[in-house]
Tab-separated table of C-alpha atoms in Angstrom:
chain	number	residue	atom	x	y	z
A	1	UNK	CA	-24.086	95.591	15.021
A	2	UNK	CA	-24.749	99.272	14.556
A	3	UNK	CA	-24.154	100.343	10.754
A	4	UNK	CA	-21.224	103.190	10.917
A	5	UNK	CA	-21.925	106.705	9.797
A	6	UNK	CA	-21.671	107.701	6.133
A	7	UNK	CA	-21.679	111.388	4.576
A	8	UNK	CA	-25.126	110.925	3.848
A	9	UNK	CA	-25.972	110.582	7.520
A	10	UNK	CA	-24.523	113.674	8.489
A	11	UNK	CA	-26.449	116.337	10.205
A	12	UNK	CA	-25.246	119.479	11.774
A	13	UNK	CA	-26.572	122.162	13.420
A	14	UNK	CA	-24.482	124.588	12.154
A	15	UNK	CA	-25.124	125.209	8.436
A	16	UNK	CA	-24.132	128.113	6.011
A	17	UNK	CA	-27.290	129.618	5.997
A	18	UNK	CA	-27.548	133.623	6.773
A	19	UNK	CA	-29.459	137.047	6.727
A	20	UNK	CA	-26.414	138.793	5.372
A	21	UNK	CA	-25.922	139.613	1.455
A	22	UNK	CA	-22.841	138.797	-0.643
A	23	UNK	CA	-22.582	142.061	-2.134
A	24	UNK	CA	-22.381	143.807	1.347
A	25	UNK	CA	-20.165	141.153	2.813
A	26	UNK	CA	-17.838	141.933	-0.070
A	27	UNK	CA	-18.145	145.726	0.060
A	28	UNK	CA	-17.170	145.226	4.211
A	29	UNK	CA	-14.172	143.207	2.983
A	30	UNK	CA	-12.922	145.683	0.443
A	31	UNK	CA	-13.398	148.855	2.698
A	32	UNK	CA	-11.528	146.927	5.356
A	33	UNK	CA	-14.043	146.291	8.117
A	34	UNK	CA	-13.927	143.805	10.361
A	35	UNK	CA	-15.902	141.096	9.077
A	36	UNK	CA	-18.405	138.746	11.042
A	37	UNK	CA	-19.158	135.149	10.885
A	38	UNK	CA	-22.224	135.620	8.439
A	39	UNK	CA	-19.776	137.889	6.396
A	40	UNK	CA	-17.190	134.986	5.738
A	41	UNK	CA	-20.067	132.467	5.245
A	42	UNK	CA	-21.125	134.859	2.077
A	43	UNK	CA	-17.825	135.295	0.989
A	44	UNK	CA	-17.000	131.211	1.288
A	45	UNK	CA	-20.117	130.429	-0.156
A	46	UNK	CA	-19.832	133.329	-3.054
A	47	UNK	CA	-23.355	133.994	-1.835
A	48	UNK	CA	-26.001	131.729	0.110
A	49	UNK	CA	-28.488	132.860	-2.114
A	50	UNK	CA	-27.623	130.799	-5.124
A	51	UNK	CA	-26.625	127.083	-5.133
A	52	UNK	CA	-22.741	126.035	-5.628
A	53	UNK	CA	-19.976	128.474	-6.207
A	54	UNK	CA	-20.559	131.540	-8.509
A	55	UNK	CA	-17.044	132.051	-10.437
A	56	UNK	CA	-17.546	135.610	-11.408
A	57	UNK	CA	-18.348	136.462	-7.739
A	58	UNK	CA	-15.146	134.121	-6.311
A	59	UNK	CA	-12.983	136.220	-8.658
A	60	UNK	CA	-13.999	139.454	-6.842
A	61	UNK	CA	-13.463	137.700	-3.615
A	62	UNK	CA	-10.197	136.843	-4.869
A	63	UNK	CA	-9.283	140.473	-5.879
A	64	UNK	CA	-10.189	142.017	-2.817
A	65	UNK	CA	-7.995	139.628	-0.891
A	66	UNK	CA	-5.158	139.793	-3.190
A	67	UNK	CA	-5.223	143.683	-2.651
A	68	UNK	CA	-5.384	143.281	0.858
A	69	UNK	CA	-2.417	141.095	0.841
A	70	UNK	CA	-0.588	143.798	-1.218
A	71	UNK	CA	-1.487	146.837	1.018
A	72	UNK	CA	-0.506	144.449	4.241
A	73	UNK	CA	2.880	142.913	3.306
A	74	UNK	CA	3.517	143.791	0.133
A	75	UNK	CA	5.083	142.004	-2.935
A	76	UNK	CA	7.323	139.604	-1.022
A	77	UNK	CA	6.833	135.791	-0.758
A	78	UNK	CA	8.410	134.434	2.077
A	79	UNK	CA	10.024	130.793	2.613
A	80	UNK	CA	12.439	129.474	4.916
A	81	UNK	CA	14.682	126.666	5.350
A	82	UNK	CA	13.566	124.147	7.773
A	83	UNK	CA	13.506	120.191	8.207
A	84	UNK	CA	10.674	118.017	9.157
A	85	UNK	CA	12.058	115.273	11.874
A	86	UNK	CA	8.757	113.843	13.164
A	87	UNK	CA	9.865	111.602	15.985
A	88	UNK	CA	7.139	108.521	15.939
A	89	UNK	CA	4.071	107.337	14.114
A	90	UNK	CA	3.203	105.495	16.900
A	91	UNK	CA	-0.465	106.121	18.272
A	92	UNK	CA	-3.930	105.047	19.137
A	93	UNK	CA	-5.741	107.915	19.307
A	94	UNK	CA	-7.674	106.946	16.286
A	95	UNK	CA	-8.418	110.179	14.167
A	96	UNK	CA	-10.634	109.292	11.013
A	97	UNK	CA	-8.838	111.833	9.081
A	98	UNK	CA	-5.153	110.584	9.621
A	99	UNK	CA	-3.091	107.902	7.933
A	100	UNK	CA	0.102	109.124	9.297
A	101	UNK	CA	-0.191	107.022	12.461
A	102	UNK	CA	0.479	103.462	13.013
A	103	UNK	CA	-1.250	101.584	16.195
A	104	UNK	CA	0.658	101.713	18.897
A	105	UNK	CA	0.539	97.915	20.108
A	106	UNK	CA	2.354	97.162	16.564
A	107	UNK	CA	5.639	98.724	18.367
A	108	UNK	CA	5.544	96.450	20.989
A	109	UNK	CA	8.447	93.688	21.670
A	110	UNK	CA	5.921	91.247	22.317
A	111	UNK	CA	4.066	91.643	19.340
A	112	UNK	CA	4.011	89.184	16.194
A	113	UNK	CA	2.629	92.120	14.339
A	114	UNK	CA	4.901	94.274	11.785
A	115	UNK	CA	4.508	97.868	11.611
A	116	UNK	CA	5.381	100.266	8.674
A	117	UNK	CA	5.902	103.050	11.188
A	118	UNK	CA	8.821	104.306	12.813
A	119	UNK	CA	10.038	106.024	16.409
A	120	UNK	CA	13.360	107.711	16.562
A	121	UNK	CA	15.387	107.759	19.814
A	122	UNK	CA	16.645	111.232	20.890
A	123	UNK	CA	20.071	110.636	19.647
A	124	UNK	CA	18.611	109.676	16.351
A	125	UNK	CA	16.588	112.779	16.229
A	126	UNK	CA	19.841	115.011	17.276
A	127	UNK	CA	21.907	113.136	14.650
A	128	UNK	CA	19.102	114.202	11.775
A	129	UNK	CA	19.001	117.555	12.899
A	130	UNK	CA	22.700	118.296	13.079
A	131	UNK	CA	23.172	116.946	9.798
A	132	UNK	CA	20.657	119.365	8.583
A	133	UNK	CA	22.040	122.450	10.499
A	134	UNK	CA	25.369	121.597	8.803
A	135	UNK	CA	23.755	121.796	5.379
A	136	UNK	CA	21.911	124.950	6.363
A	137	UNK	CA	18.694	124.735	7.867
A	138	UNK	CA	17.808	126.681	10.993
A	139	UNK	CA	14.008	125.706	11.673
A	140	UNK	CA	13.295	121.983	12.633
A	141	UNK	CA	9.561	121.189	13.048
A	142	UNK	CA	8.501	117.947	14.684
A	143	UNK	CA	5.003	116.946	15.282
A	144	UNK	CA	4.292	113.232	16.358
A	145	UNK	CA	2.047	110.357	17.170
A	146	UNK	CA	1.149	109.967	20.747
A	147	UNK	CA	3.240	107.267	21.658
A	148	UNK	CA	2.162	105.714	24.878
A	149	UNK	CA	5.484	105.497	26.291
A	150	UNK	CA	5.885	109.301	25.805
A	151	UNK	CA	6.391	110.948	29.351
A	152	UNK	CA	7.078	115.087	29.396
A	153	UNK	CA	10.524	114.351	31.780
A	154	UNK	CA	11.499	112.226	34.263
A	155	UNK	CA	9.286	113.344	36.988
A	156	UNK	CA	6.395	112.869	34.715
A	157	UNK	CA	7.518	109.098	34.131
A	158	UNK	CA	7.612	108.547	37.471
A	159	UNK	CA	4.223	109.992	38.275
A	160	UNK	CA	3.110	107.688	35.646
A	161	UNK	CA	4.731	104.416	36.654
A	162	UNK	CA	3.172	104.878	39.745
A	163	UNK	CA	-0.263	105.301	38.392
A	164	UNK	CA	-2.846	102.314	39.593
A	165	UNK	CA	-4.198	101.893	36.480
A	166	UNK	CA	-1.821	103.063	33.512
A	167	UNK	CA	-4.053	101.724	30.591
A	168	UNK	CA	-6.708	104.632	32.058
A	169	UNK	CA	-4.100	107.284	31.148
A	170	UNK	CA	-2.435	105.750	28.011
A	171	UNK	CA	0.739	104.558	29.305
A	172	UNK	CA	3.359	101.683	28.930
A	173	UNK	CA	6.857	101.830	30.001
A	174	UNK	CA	9.544	102.184	27.417
A	175	UNK	CA	10.801	98.577	27.861
A	176	UNK	CA	7.558	97.478	26.328
A	177	UNK	CA	8.482	99.036	22.872
A	178	UNK	CA	11.526	97.894	20.279
A	179	UNK	CA	12.122	101.658	20.339
A	180	UNK	CA	12.640	103.920	23.464
A	181	UNK	CA	11.347	107.849	22.242
A	182	UNK	CA	12.635	109.178	25.353
A	183	UNK	CA	10.659	111.852	27.025
A	184	UNK	CA	9.308	115.022	25.493
A	185	UNK	CA	12.128	117.030	26.698
A	186	UNK	CA	14.551	114.491	25.745
A	187	UNK	CA	13.707	115.049	22.289
A	188	UNK	CA	13.303	118.650	22.402
A	189	UNK	CA	16.800	118.928	24.027
A	190	UNK	CA	18.295	116.497	21.179
A	191	UNK	CA	16.844	118.538	18.378
A	192	UNK	CA	17.987	121.949	20.059
A	193	UNK	CA	21.748	121.523	18.091
A	194	UNK	CA	23.733	124.719	16.339
A	195	UNK	CA	21.079	127.437	17.242
A	196	UNK	CA	18.261	125.947	15.506
A	197	UNK	CA	14.925	126.929	15.930
A	198	UNK	CA	12.559	124.187	17.326
A	199	UNK	CA	9.107	124.273	16.261
A	200	UNK	CA	7.165	121.674	17.890
A	201	UNK	CA	4.414	120.133	20.831
A	202	UNK	CA	1.462	121.028	19.360
A	203	UNK	CA	-1.743	121.301	22.044
A	204	UNK	CA	-2.460	117.664	21.374
A	205	UNK	CA	0.738	116.450	22.280
A	206	UNK	CA	0.912	119.092	24.865
A	207	UNK	CA	-2.706	117.190	26.160
A	208	UNK	CA	-0.950	114.015	26.409
A	209	UNK	CA	2.469	115.401	27.798
A	210	UNK	CA	0.355	116.156	30.936
A	211	UNK	CA	-1.768	113.141	31.497
A	212	UNK	CA	-2.124	111.576	34.524
A	213	UNK	CA	-1.068	114.670	36.424
A	214	UNK	CA	-2.606	117.757	37.496
A	215	UNK	CA	-0.584	120.388	35.917
A	216	UNK	CA	-2.064	122.742	33.410
A	217	UNK	CA	-0.691	123.884	30.052
A	218	UNK	CA	1.452	126.527	31.489
A	219	UNK	CA	3.497	124.188	33.483
A	220	UNK	CA	4.103	121.724	30.521
A	221	UNK	CA	5.103	124.939	27.951
A	222	UNK	CA	7.354	125.799	30.416
A	223	UNK	CA	9.147	122.773	30.902
A	224	UNK	CA	9.358	122.509	27.153
A	225	UNK	CA	10.602	125.963	26.937
A	226	UNK	CA	13.422	125.020	29.149
A	227	UNK	CA	14.278	122.271	27.132
A	228	UNK	CA	14.696	124.338	23.985
A	229	UNK	CA	11.123	124.633	22.780
A	230	UNK	CA	11.193	127.713	20.574
A	231	UNK	CA	7.594	127.988	19.270
A	232	UNK	CA	4.773	125.806	18.712
A	233	UNK	CA	2.824	124.673	15.949
A	234	UNK	CA	-0.912	124.943	15.612
A	235	UNK	CA	-1.994	121.802	14.093
A	236	UNK	CA	-4.313	119.642	15.997
A	237	UNK	CA	-6.960	122.721	15.343
A	238	UNK	CA	-8.828	120.986	12.391
A	239	UNK	CA	-12.156	122.424	12.402
A	240	UNK	CA	-12.668	124.317	16.166
A	241	UNK	CA	-16.278	123.110	16.139
A	242	UNK	CA	-17.168	120.580	18.497
A	243	UNK	CA	-20.011	119.020	16.088
A	244	UNK	CA	-17.210	118.683	13.674
A	245	UNK	CA	-14.703	117.305	15.994
A	246	UNK	CA	-17.033	114.611	17.335
A	247	UNK	CA	-17.237	113.023	13.743
A	248	UNK	CA	-13.742	113.278	12.693
A	249	UNK	CA	-11.508	113.027	15.867
A	250	UNK	CA	-13.507	111.773	18.886
A	251	UNK	CA	-10.885	110.917	20.923
A	252	UNK	CA	-8.732	114.473	20.214
A	253	UNK	CA	-8.436	117.626	22.476
A	254	UNK	CA	-11.553	119.545	22.564
A	255	UNK	CA	-11.856	123.048	20.989
A	256	UNK	CA	-11.540	124.434	24.695
A	257	UNK	CA	-8.694	122.474	25.381
A	258	UNK	CA	-7.095	123.597	21.873
A	259	UNK	CA	-7.776	126.909	22.627
A	260	UNK	CA	-6.677	126.852	26.172
A	261	UNK	CA	-3.253	125.122	25.335
A	262	UNK	CA	-2.407	127.714	22.909
A	263	UNK	CA	-2.843	130.789	25.426
A	264	UNK	CA	-0.775	128.739	27.881
A	265	UNK	CA	1.805	128.716	25.295
A	266	UNK	CA	1.505	132.591	24.840
A	267	UNK	CA	1.570	133.318	28.580
A	268	UNK	CA	5.118	131.506	28.830
A	269	UNK	CA	6.783	133.444	25.840
A	270	UNK	CA	6.161	131.128	22.873
A	271	UNK	CA	4.777	132.238	19.460
A	272	UNK	CA	2.644	129.781	17.678
A	273	UNK	CA	1.434	129.182	14.196
A	274	UNK	CA	-2.323	128.869	13.446
A	275	UNK	CA	-3.704	125.912	11.241
A	276	UNK	CA	-7.606	125.088	9.662
A	277	UNK	CA	-7.520	121.477	7.897
A	278	UNK	CA	-10.965	121.544	6.002
A	279	UNK	CA	-12.556	119.626	2.509
A	280	UNK	CA	-13.748	116.657	5.052
A	281	UNK	CA	-17.242	116.789	6.754
A	282	UNK	CA	-17.278	120.340	7.781
A	283	UNK	CA	-19.513	123.214	5.768
A	284	UNK	CA	-18.412	126.918	5.075
A	285	UNK	CA	-20.320	127.799	8.484
A	286	UNK	CA	-17.781	125.664	10.432
A	287	UNK	CA	-14.605	127.405	8.589
A	288	UNK	CA	-16.261	130.760	9.414
A	289	UNK	CA	-16.606	129.846	13.016
A	290	UNK	CA	-13.013	128.326	13.131
A	291	UNK	CA	-11.355	131.636	11.800
A	292	UNK	CA	-13.262	133.704	14.426
A	293	UNK	CA	-11.686	131.433	17.121
A	294	UNK	CA	-8.348	131.724	15.466
A	295	UNK	CA	-8.701	135.825	15.112
A	296	UNK	CA	-10.131	135.979	18.811
A	297	UNK	CA	-7.014	133.736	20.103
A	298	UNK	CA	-4.981	136.436	18.310
A	299	UNK	CA	-6.822	139.314	19.915
A	300	UNK	CA	-6.006	137.937	23.268
A	301	UNK	CA	-2.532	136.774	22.549
A	302	UNK	CA	-1.131	138.669	19.532
A	303	UNK	CA	1.252	135.747	19.598
A	304	UNK	CA	0.367	133.940	16.011
A	305	UNK	CA	2.917	134.651	13.203
A	306	UNK	CA	1.101	133.098	10.395
A	307	UNK	CA	-2.356	131.159	9.566
A	308	UNK	CA	-1.847	128.102	7.531
A	309	UNK	CA	-4.662	126.476	5.461
A	310	UNK	CA	-4.408	122.896	5.183
A	311	UNK	CA	-7.039	121.450	2.459
A	312	UNK	CA	-7.754	117.489	3.494
A	313	UNK	CA	-5.855	114.981	1.827
A	314	UNK	CA	-8.372	112.315	1.917
A	315	UNK	CA	-7.244	109.205	-0.315
A	316	UNK	CA	-5.512	106.611	2.103
A	317	UNK	CA	-7.727	107.927	5.234
A	318	UNK	CA	-10.399	106.095	7.264
A	319	UNK	CA	-12.650	108.984	6.535
A	320	UNK	CA	-12.541	108.305	2.893
A	321	UNK	CA	-12.383	104.357	3.138
A	322	UNK	CA	-15.551	104.138	5.636
A	323	UNK	CA	-17.478	106.207	3.093
A	324	UNK	CA	-17.889	109.319	5.458
A	325	UNK	CA	-16.313	111.723	2.940
A	326	UNK	CA	-16.210	111.082	-0.837
A	327	UNK	CA	-13.713	113.576	-1.608
A	328	UNK	CA	-11.617	116.714	-0.475
A	329	UNK	CA	-12.334	120.532	-1.042
A	330	UNK	CA	-12.371	121.651	-4.944
A	331	UNK	CA	-9.760	124.248	-6.434
A	332	UNK	CA	-12.512	126.978	-6.034
A	333	UNK	CA	-12.944	126.361	-2.429
A	334	UNK	CA	-9.002	126.162	-1.864
A	335	UNK	CA	-8.913	129.751	-3.279
A	336	UNK	CA	-11.538	131.038	-1.710
A	337	UNK	CA	-10.660	129.566	1.719
A	338	UNK	CA	-7.212	131.124	1.235
A	339	UNK	CA	-8.615	134.589	0.303
A	340	UNK	CA	-11.304	134.737	3.026
A	341	UNK	CA	-8.557	133.934	5.610
A	342	UNK	CA	-6.674	137.093	4.556
A	343	UNK	CA	-9.772	139.292	4.602
A	344	UNK	CA	-10.937	137.942	8.088
A	345	UNK	CA	-8.046	137.357	10.110
A	346	UNK	CA	-7.014	141.342	9.940
A	347	UNK	CA	-4.564	140.829	13.161
A	348	UNK	CA	-2.369	138.328	11.624
A	349	UNK	CA	0.042	139.345	8.787
A	350	UNK	CA	1.001	135.998	7.332
A	351	UNK	CA	-1.065	133.620	5.092
A	352	UNK	CA	0.595	130.726	4.043
A	353	UNK	CA	0.319	128.682	0.702
A	354	UNK	CA	1.015	124.988	1.648
A	355	UNK	CA	2.692	123.513	-1.870
A	356	UNK	CA	2.656	119.967	0.124
A	357	UNK	CA	-0.942	120.288	-0.231
A	358	UNK	CA	-1.714	122.043	-3.017
A	359	UNK	CA	1.107	121.518	-5.327
A	360	UNK	CA	3.543	123.791	-7.219
A	361	UNK	CA	0.899	125.418	-9.780
A	362	UNK	CA	-2.078	126.024	-7.607
A	363	UNK	CA	0.734	126.839	-4.374
A	364	UNK	CA	1.417	129.726	-6.862
A	365	UNK	CA	-1.803	130.406	-7.853
A	366	UNK	CA	-2.636	130.953	-4.139
A	367	UNK	CA	0.036	133.078	-3.969
A	368	UNK	CA	-2.441	135.714	-5.915
A	369	UNK	CA	-5.458	135.069	-3.854
A	370	UNK	CA	-3.958	136.275	-0.232
A	371	UNK	CA	-1.295	134.274	0.733
A	372	UNK	CA	2.070	135.531	1.198
A	373	UNK	CA	4.097	132.651	2.609
A	374	UNK	CA	5.439	129.714	0.739
A	375	UNK	CA	6.510	127.186	3.419
A	376	UNK	CA	9.817	125.808	3.410
A	377	UNK	CA	12.501	123.496	2.304
A	378	UNK	CA	11.033	120.570	4.530
A	379	UNK	CA	13.729	118.198	3.732
A	380	UNK	CA	11.309	115.888	4.785
A	381	UNK	CA	7.298	115.477	4.821
A	382	UNK	CA	6.006	112.219	5.714
A	383	UNK	CA	2.337	113.078	7.106
A	384	UNK	CA	0.723	114.464	4.029
A	385	UNK	CA	2.676	111.529	1.815
A	386	UNK	CA	1.263	108.891	3.703
A	387	UNK	CA	-2.569	110.460	3.650
A	388	UNK	CA	-1.884	109.810	-0.454
A	389	UNK	CA	-0.920	113.592	-1.388
A	390	UNK	CA	1.399	113.574	-4.219
A	391	UNK	CA	3.720	116.290	-2.842
A	392	UNK	CA	5.925	116.974	-0.050
A	393	UNK	CA	9.860	116.130	0.366
A	394	UNK	CA	12.033	118.880	-0.699
A	395	UNK	CA	12.087	122.335	-2.141
A	396	UNK	CA	15.198	124.018	-3.252
A	397	UNK	CA	15.993	127.388	-2.751
A	398	UNK	CA	16.219	127.706	-6.785
A	399	UNK	CA	12.917	126.279	-6.901
A	400	UNK	CA	11.592	128.808	-4.810
A	401	UNK	CA	13.390	131.654	-6.773
A	402	UNK	CA	12.397	130.216	-10.140
A	403	UNK	CA	8.566	129.653	-9.048
A	404	UNK	CA	8.286	132.989	-7.194
A	405	UNK	CA	10.197	135.054	-9.687
A	406	UNK	CA	7.477	133.455	-12.607
A	407	UNK	CA	4.455	135.145	-11.098
A	408	UNK	CA	6.529	138.719	-10.614
A	409	UNK	CA	6.808	138.516	-6.980
A	410	UNK	CA	10.013	139.253	-4.692
A	411	UNK	CA	11.587	135.436	-3.500
A	412	UNK	CA	12.571	136.442	-0.120
A	413	UNK	CA	14.349	134.027	2.696
A	414	UNK	CA	13.016	134.501	6.451
A	415	UNK	CA	13.605	133.421	9.819
A	416	UNK	CA	10.513	131.443	12.029
A	417	UNK	CA	9.413	134.804	13.364
A	418	UNK	CA	9.577	137.006	10.032
A	419	UNK	CA	11.565	139.103	11.698
A	420	UNK	CA	14.978	138.532	9.975
A	421	UNK	CA	14.414	138.606	6.170
A	422	UNK	CA	16.775	138.684	3.257
A	423	UNK	CA	15.795	139.394	-0.249
A	424	UNK	CA	17.068	137.080	-3.077
A	425	UNK	CA	18.020	138.164	-6.704
A	426	UNK	CA	16.959	135.942	-9.059
A	427	UNK	CA	19.984	136.677	-11.170
A	428	UNK	CA	22.601	136.124	-8.623
A	429	UNK	CA	22.907	132.087	-8.096
A	430	UNK	CA	23.522	129.703	-6.254
A	431	UNK	CA	20.680	129.959	-4.541
A	432	UNK	CA	21.019	128.538	-0.820
A	433	UNK	CA	19.789	129.861	2.464
A	434	UNK	CA	22.254	132.583	4.543
A	435	UNK	CA	20.161	133.148	7.921
A	436	UNK	CA	21.436	129.760	9.695
A	437	UNK	CA	24.003	129.320	12.005
A	438	UNK	CA	25.952	127.052	9.252
A	439	UNK	CA	24.364	128.740	6.168
A	440	UNK	CA	26.912	130.272	3.743
A	441	UNK	CA	24.436	130.283	0.502
A	442	UNK	CA	25.471	126.947	-0.730
A	443	UNK	CA	22.257	124.451	-1.735
A	444	UNK	CA	21.338	122.190	0.795
A	445	UNK	CA	21.523	119.301	-1.198
A	446	UNK	CA	23.843	118.330	-4.369
A	447	UNK	CA	22.367	117.509	-7.485
A	448	UNK	CA	22.977	113.582	-6.711
A	449	UNK	CA	21.349	114.142	-3.668
A	450	UNK	CA	18.566	116.089	-5.422
A	451	UNK	CA	18.060	113.156	-8.032
A	452	UNK	CA	17.917	110.452	-5.194
A	453	UNK	CA	15.126	111.894	-2.990
A	454	UNK	CA	12.996	112.389	-6.282
A	455	UNK	CA	13.494	108.791	-7.777
A	456	UNK	CA	10.099	106.770	-7.145
A	457	UNK	CA	10.691	104.005	-4.522
A	458	UNK	CA	11.201	100.689	-5.329
A	459	UNK	CA	7.946	98.735	-5.367
């Protein structure tokens, strides 16, 4: 039996070595010059001429990024009233960084195995979103596992059913499962309730939604847009370098596939976000290469509204359990990644600090390292929580106002595209959303509901 790969076995072609100097890279960043990959490596490492992170140099990078943030977007810190409605945890891709999924066969009717996961019908998704819209949210984000019964629409279902070898294309009919997830267009239509903004269908999901056909990504995104899709989350990017993807997600969409899908979304008029998931097996050269590919994508499309760094939550993931990684990114690395993202991505205005990944205290610190957006209320957050993260669930508008004001910045409610904004006066409570179709400024949850959500689950 072949011994599994461990952290000590990993060797990469791309390593953080450059002929550039830290001082030259920092000078370029301060002057607003477009940075190269080598510049980014120097800033992310605080200089490849020394081992480890130099704290004094780090502070100079953070200062440059915070100054750029102030020049580019000012003192406002934005956030949104949104809901996470992930449809299913059923998946059989096997990404080693993920603990959100549950093996798809455990959802089948004929199995004796129990699953801790879930699948929602379109009707259930509609009920969840409708309730949240009534409370005042106006964006629903939905990212799900690749359920074998999922088809794009009825036409796609017919093609999948007629395939001579359904297993070859990762398809099983809905009748094989306890719960029918419907089609992707069913789910998007179901969540398009009350003028809510639907942010869904990652490149990986769209790759799944075209399997067994010769349809291109434009065709798939066009059908999803017709069903009610408004914007696309740029997750499934992880690290856009193949030698990293071969370790952490060998069965997932390729770098070129991800970029192709994102360009297709832009071509049919869908704006999108972009992400990076870092702090696992990759090094600073890979991070810099990822930033370059995102910047080039934005040069071609102009459709990316925000960049979202996601620090790897490792505790319950196969990468950690199999000794491929021993931990995640350090606090210094988190701060430098946010800062260099601001300095490198000169064509993307908004950089997000994820309190789900970093927590409140560090999340606020990152707002002084180049970030200007602080996520949303996300009435539910299953993905990070299942991976072992200690944060996620809910943030109220009152939380946001208090935290943002505490660092001397201006709290601003925003729309998904950042075009509609409402400055909030910290001295004028109560605090609640006002931009949604049914938002009237009242808090999203009552005090009792908040206390119930915050209570620990029974063992």
